[in-house]
Amino acid sequence: MSDLYERARELDAKDELAGVRGDFVLDDDVVYLDGNSLGALPANVPGRVEDVVRRQWGELRIRSWTESGWWTAPERIGDLIAPLVGAAAGQVVVGDSTSVNVFKALVGAVRLAGEGRDEILVDAATFPTDGYIAASAGRMTGCSVRAVEPGAVPGEVSSRTAAVLLNHVDYRTGRLHDLLALTAAVRAAGAVSVWDLCHSAGALPVGLDEHGVDLAVGCTYKFLNGGPGSPAYLYVRRAHQAAFDSPLPGWNSHAEPFGMRSEYEAADGVVRGRVGTPDILSMLALEAALEVWARPDVSVESVRAKSLALTDFFLECVEAYVPGGRVESVTPGPHGERGSQVALRCVDADDVMRRLIAGGVVGDFRAPDILRFGFTPLYLSYADVERAARSLSHELP
Ligand SMILES: *Cc1c(COP(=O)(O)O)cnc(C)c1O
């Protein structure tokens, strides 16, 4: 066996997060490197969902809106996500999809920016849904929409700019953008920042409060393991809450939802980011999934440290095992610019990934030529990483 195989054993023996794997449902013969697309199933979720369905719904029925805490779940679960993104309580609300929250945040941002600003800047490499929504938000608000590389934002943002929508981590390359510096540049121009945290929350520190972010959104089915289609979240900085004017003012965001009044009056606080009746089954599955963060050995910092060690080790194994020139990493080397995935450019990447998956190493393919491997520190071992690189070398002889 190779030195790297031995090294993996040693790293696993010292891994302080090794015990967390048992909190997830995984196959020992599969290396799951797609947790950045759909996180693995936490072992406590099936029992929780069973209780929510059979007892809360089946027995308590309508009483559960109060007695089982259904009505307040969007804010309660928002407060569980808040510390993971560096937010104090009362600024995160859970519900709807990421796409819908991008819409709320972006139109809300243009309204916060006020008169005289007629342009939205959007991350040129954004996950597509954000771009589609931004185009529609632009038409609705009378703003032009311009695609800008995140690194170019400080030079492009101006007194014309209402809002800037950026992805914290590029979903294809795994590049981590400088949230602190870019947010500061947006603020200095008097514009409103909107960050999409889909590929960073649950994988690395975000620091929303500390870095002065205005609005943010993210999904919960990637690094937060909430399950397929689990609801997304919206962060509204406390200082903006009184002025935040949601473009989807549903009855759940009303100051007096059961007053059934014909005039709308927004609730105080982040509650005004709600829309309609929350999807309780998936929301409460998410609440159970978030319990792993209450373990004493799990923190955003411990997860980030292991994430960087895993991606470093993967790049080292790929370098050692895969013949030169067969793959090229498009993920930045410096830790400050790397999310929790490694993207390798490769000829016939689609076919290579199909064969890897057939052999039990599950990553994904992103058109046109990217092999994408997500590293989820809560349940991956260094042995998994070494095996994945070895399998890749077998597919690229
Ligand atoms: C995964 C992802 C989305 C997904 O949007 P949904 O509405 O949840 O399907 C949006 N933005 C980014 C950056 C993503 O990575």
PDB file of C-alpha atoms in Angstrom, residues 46-174:
ATOM      1  CA  PRO A  46     -36.466   9.461  10.031  1.00  0.00           C
ATOM      2  CA  GLY A  47     -37.632   9.144  13.642  1.00  0.00           C
ATOM      3  CA  ARG A  48     -38.387  12.860  13.865  1.00  0.00           C
ATOM      4  CA  VAL A  49     -40.391  12.866  10.650  1.00  0.00           C
ATOM      5  CA  GLU A  50     -42.300   9.813  11.868  1.00  0.00           C
ATOM      6  CA  ASP A  51     -43.206  11.679  15.066  1.00  0.00           C
ATOM      7  CA  VAL A  52     -44.197  14.831  13.196  1.00  0.00           C
ATOM      8  CA  VAL A  53     -46.451  12.855  10.868  1.00  0.00           C
ATOM      9  CA  ARG A  54     -47.972  10.291  13.223  1.00  0.00           C
ATOM     10  CA  ARG A  55     -48.269  12.199  16.483  1.00  0.00           C
ATOM     11  CA  GLN A  56     -48.143  15.924  15.676  1.00  0.00           C
ATOM     12  CA  TRP A  57     -50.255  15.690  12.553  1.00  0.00           C
ATOM     13  CA  GLY A  58     -52.047  12.357  13.070  1.00  0.00           C
ATOM     14  CA  GLU A  59     -53.077  12.857  16.702  1.00  0.00           C
ATOM     15  CA  LEU A  60     -52.813  16.546  17.578  1.00  0.00           C
ATOM     16  CA  ARG A  61     -53.895  17.761  14.159  1.00  0.00           C
ATOM     17  CA  ILE A  62     -54.677  21.528  14.150  1.00  0.00           C
ATOM     18  CA  ARG A  63     -53.455  21.886  17.745  1.00  0.00           C
ATOM     19  CA  SER A  64     -49.895  21.356  16.506  1.00  0.00           C
ATOM     20  CA  TRP A  65     -49.752  24.829  15.006  1.00  0.00           C
ATOM     21  CA  THR A  66     -49.368  26.032  18.590  1.00  0.00           C
ATOM     22  CA  GLU A  67     -48.645  22.976  20.744  1.00  0.00           C
ATOM     23  CA  SER A  68     -45.960  21.511  18.467  1.00  0.00           C
ATOM     24  CA  GLY A  69     -44.495  24.912  17.599  1.00  0.00           C
ATOM     25  CA  TRP A  70     -45.374  24.730  13.911  1.00  0.00           C
ATOM     26  CA  TRP A  71     -46.345  28.372  13.563  1.00  0.00           C
ATOM     27  CA  THR A  72     -43.066  29.718  14.938  1.00  0.00           C
ATOM     28  CA  ALA A  73     -40.826  27.138  13.208  1.00  0.00           C
ATOM     29  CA  PRO A  74     -39.540  29.531  10.492  1.00  0.00           C
ATOM     30  CA  GLU A  75     -38.010  31.903  13.056  1.00  0.00           C
ATOM     31  CA  ARG A  76     -37.017  29.186  15.540  1.00  0.00           C
ATOM     32  CA  ILE A  77     -35.098  27.235  12.904  1.00  0.00           C
ATOM     33  CA  GLY A  78     -33.723  30.497  11.532  1.00  0.00           C
ATOM     34  CA  ASP A  79     -32.163  31.034  14.942  1.00  0.00           C
ATOM     35  CA  LEU A  80     -30.474  27.606  14.664  1.00  0.00           C
ATOM     36  CA  ILE A  81     -28.959  28.586  11.303  1.00  0.00           C
ATOM     37  CA  ALA A  82     -27.981  32.099  12.446  1.00  0.00           C
ATOM     38  CA  PRO A  83     -24.834  31.128  14.410  1.00  0.00           C
ATOM     39  CA  LEU A  84     -23.649  29.018  11.461  1.00  0.00           C
ATOM     40  CA  VAL A  85     -23.586  32.132   9.269  1.00  0.00           C
ATOM     41  CA  GLY A  86     -22.338  34.521  11.938  1.00  0.00           C
ATOM     42  CA  ALA A  87     -25.666  36.176  12.689  1.00  0.00           C
ATOM     43  CA  ALA A  88     -27.178  37.073  16.043  1.00  0.00           C
ATOM     44  CA  ALA A  89     -30.672  35.720  16.681  1.00  0.00           C
ATOM     45  CA  GLY A  90     -33.721  37.314  15.087  1.00  0.00           C
ATOM     46  CA  GLN A  91     -32.308  37.943  11.636  1.00  0.00           C
ATOM     47  CA  VAL A  92     -32.850  34.653   9.782  1.00  0.00           C
ATOM     48  CA  VAL A  93     -36.171  33.198   8.693  1.00  0.00           C
ATOM     49  CA  VAL A  94     -36.621  29.797   7.035  1.00  0.00           C
ATOM     50  CA  GLY A  95     -39.033  29.041   4.212  1.00  0.00           C
ATOM     51  CA  ASP A  96     -39.547  28.794   0.464  1.00  0.00           C
ATOM     52  CA  SER A  97     -36.800  27.875  -2.001  1.00  0.00           C
ATOM     53  CA  THR A  98     -33.511  29.686  -2.471  1.00  0.00           C
ATOM     54  CA  SER A  99     -34.810  31.019  -5.776  1.00  0.00           C
ATOM     55  CA  VAL A 100     -37.833  32.600  -4.090  1.00  0.00           C
ATOM     56  CA  ASN A 101     -35.622  34.097  -1.395  1.00  0.00           C
ATOM     57  CA  VAL A 102     -33.274  35.543  -4.018  1.00  0.00           C
ATOM     58  CA  PHE A 103     -36.327  37.294  -5.421  1.00  0.00           C
ATOM     59  CA  LYS A 104     -37.436  38.639  -2.027  1.00  0.00           C
ATOM     60  CA  ALA A 105     -33.912  39.757  -1.159  1.00  0.00           C
ATOM     61  CA  LEU A 106     -33.069  41.359  -4.478  1.00  0.00           C
ATOM     62  CA  VAL A 107     -36.291  43.313  -4.936  1.00  0.00           C
ATOM     63  CA  GLY A 108     -36.129  44.169  -1.228  1.00  0.00           C
ATOM     64  CA  ALA A 109     -32.557  45.389  -1.742  1.00  0.00           C
ATOM     65  CA  VAL A 110     -33.522  47.670  -4.634  1.00  0.00           C
ATOM     66  CA  ARG A 111     -36.325  49.109  -2.499  1.00  0.00           C
ATOM     67  CA  LEU A 112     -33.908  49.655   0.412  1.00  0.00           C
ATOM     68  CA  ALA A 113     -31.438  51.397  -1.888  1.00  0.00           C
ATOM     69  CA  GLY A 114     -34.041  54.031  -2.648  1.00  0.00           C
ATOM     70  CA  GLU A 115     -34.582  56.460  -5.508  1.00  0.00           C
ATOM     71  CA  GLY A 116     -31.987  57.411  -8.077  1.00  0.00           C
ATOM     72  CA  ARG A 117     -30.297  54.038  -8.398  1.00  0.00           C
ATOM     73  CA  ASP A 118     -31.170  52.067 -11.487  1.00  0.00           C
ATOM     74  CA  GLU A 119     -28.751  49.174 -11.808  1.00  0.00           C
ATOM     75  CA  ILE A 120     -28.300  45.679 -10.329  1.00  0.00           C
ATOM     76  CA  LEU A 121     -24.912  43.972 -10.523  1.00  0.00           C
ATOM     77  CA  VAL A 122     -24.913  40.169 -10.619  1.00  0.00           C
ATOM     78  CA  ASP A 123     -22.058  37.710 -10.204  1.00  0.00           C
ATOM     79  CA  ALA A 124     -21.054  36.840 -13.785  1.00  0.00           C
ATOM     80  CA  ALA A 125     -20.479  33.185 -12.812  1.00  0.00           C
ATOM     81  CA  THR A 126     -23.592  32.914 -10.667  1.00  0.00           C
ATOM     82  CA  PHE A 127     -25.601  29.758 -10.235  1.00  0.00           C
ATOM     83  CA  PRO A 128     -28.143  30.253 -13.031  1.00  0.00           C
ATOM     84  CA  THR A 129     -31.299  30.652 -10.965  1.00  0.00           C
ATOM     85  CA  ASP A 130     -29.926  33.814  -9.316  1.00  0.00           C
ATOM     86  CA  GLY A 131     -29.288  35.315 -12.743  1.00  0.00           C
ATOM     87  CA  TYR A 132     -32.759  34.474 -14.048  1.00  0.00           C
ATOM     88  CA  ILE A 133     -34.406  35.941 -10.960  1.00  0.00           C
ATOM     89  CA  ALA A 134     -32.207  39.030 -11.137  1.00  0.00           C
ATOM     90  CA  ALA A 135     -33.244  39.630 -14.744  1.00  0.00           C
ATOM     91  CA  SER A 136     -36.898  39.505 -13.746  1.00  0.00           C
ATOM     92  CA  ALA A 137     -36.298  41.668 -10.649  1.00  0.00           C
ATOM     93  CA  GLY A 138     -34.596  44.170 -12.933  1.00  0.00           C
ATOM     94  CA  ARG A 139     -37.604  44.321 -15.266  1.00  0.00           C
ATOM     95  CA  MET A 140     -39.955  44.763 -12.333  1.00  0.00           C
ATOM     96  CA  THR A 141     -37.970  47.501 -10.614  1.00  0.00           C
ATOM     97  CA  GLY A 142     -36.839  49.367 -13.709  1.00  0.00           C
ATOM     98  CA  CYS A 143     -33.188  48.504 -13.108  1.00  0.00           C
ATOM     99  CA  SER A 144     -30.742  47.354 -15.726  1.00  0.00           C
ATOM    100  CA  VAL A 145     -28.873  44.167 -14.824  1.00  0.00           C
ATOM    101  CA  ARG A 146     -25.176  43.837 -15.471  1.00  0.00           C
ATOM    102  CA  ALA A 147     -22.994  40.728 -15.036  1.00  0.00           C
ATOM    103  CA  VAL A 148     -19.714  41.448 -13.242  1.00  0.00           C
ATOM    104  CA  GLU A 149     -16.909  39.155 -12.049  1.00  0.00           C
ATOM    105  CA  PRO A 150     -17.006  39.319  -8.240  1.00  0.00           C
ATOM    106  CA  GLY A 151     -13.402  40.506  -8.077  1.00  0.00           C
ATOM    107  CA  ALA A 152     -14.300  43.444 -10.338  1.00  0.00           C
ATOM    108  CA  VAL A 153     -17.170  44.667  -8.152  1.00  0.00           C
ATOM    109  CA  PRO A 154     -15.106  47.360  -6.332  1.00  0.00           C
ATOM    110  CA  GLY A 155     -14.338  48.985  -9.690  1.00  0.00           C
ATOM    111  CA  GLU A 156     -17.828  48.586 -11.126  1.00  0.00           C
ATOM    112  CA  VAL A 157     -20.161  49.460  -8.255  1.00  0.00           C
ATOM    113  CA  SER A 158     -21.179  53.112  -8.357  1.00  0.00           C
ATOM    114  CA  SER A 159     -23.697  55.707  -7.236  1.00  0.00           C
ATOM    115  CA  ARG A 160     -26.033  54.231  -9.883  1.00  0.00           C
ATOM    116  CA  THR A 161     -25.964  50.763  -8.323  1.00  0.00           C
ATOM    117  CA  ALA A 162     -28.931  49.721  -6.211  1.00  0.00           C
ATOM    118  CA  ALA A 163     -27.995  46.124  -5.357  1.00  0.00           C
ATOM    119  CA  VAL A 164     -25.184  43.637  -5.865  1.00  0.00           C
ATOM    120  CA  LEU A 165     -25.948  39.898  -5.870  1.00  0.00           C
ATOM    121  CA  LEU A 166     -22.958  37.606  -5.339  1.00  0.00           C
ATOM    122  CA  ASN A 167     -22.375  33.899  -4.697  1.00  0.00           C
ATOM    123  CA  HIS A 168     -20.061  33.387  -1.708  1.00  0.00           C
ATOM    124  CA  VAL A 169     -18.555  30.258  -3.268  1.00  0.00           C
ATOM    125  CA  ASP A 170     -18.607  29.653  -7.026  1.00  0.00           C
ATOM    126  CA  TYR A 171     -20.615  26.440  -7.503  1.00  0.00           C
ATOM    127  CA  ARG A 172     -18.493  25.267 -10.444  1.00  0.00           C
ATOM    128  CA  THR A 173     -14.933  26.128  -9.489  1.00  0.00           C
ATOM    129  CA  GLY A 174     -15.233  26.124  -5.695  1.00  0.00           C
TER     130      GLY A 174
END
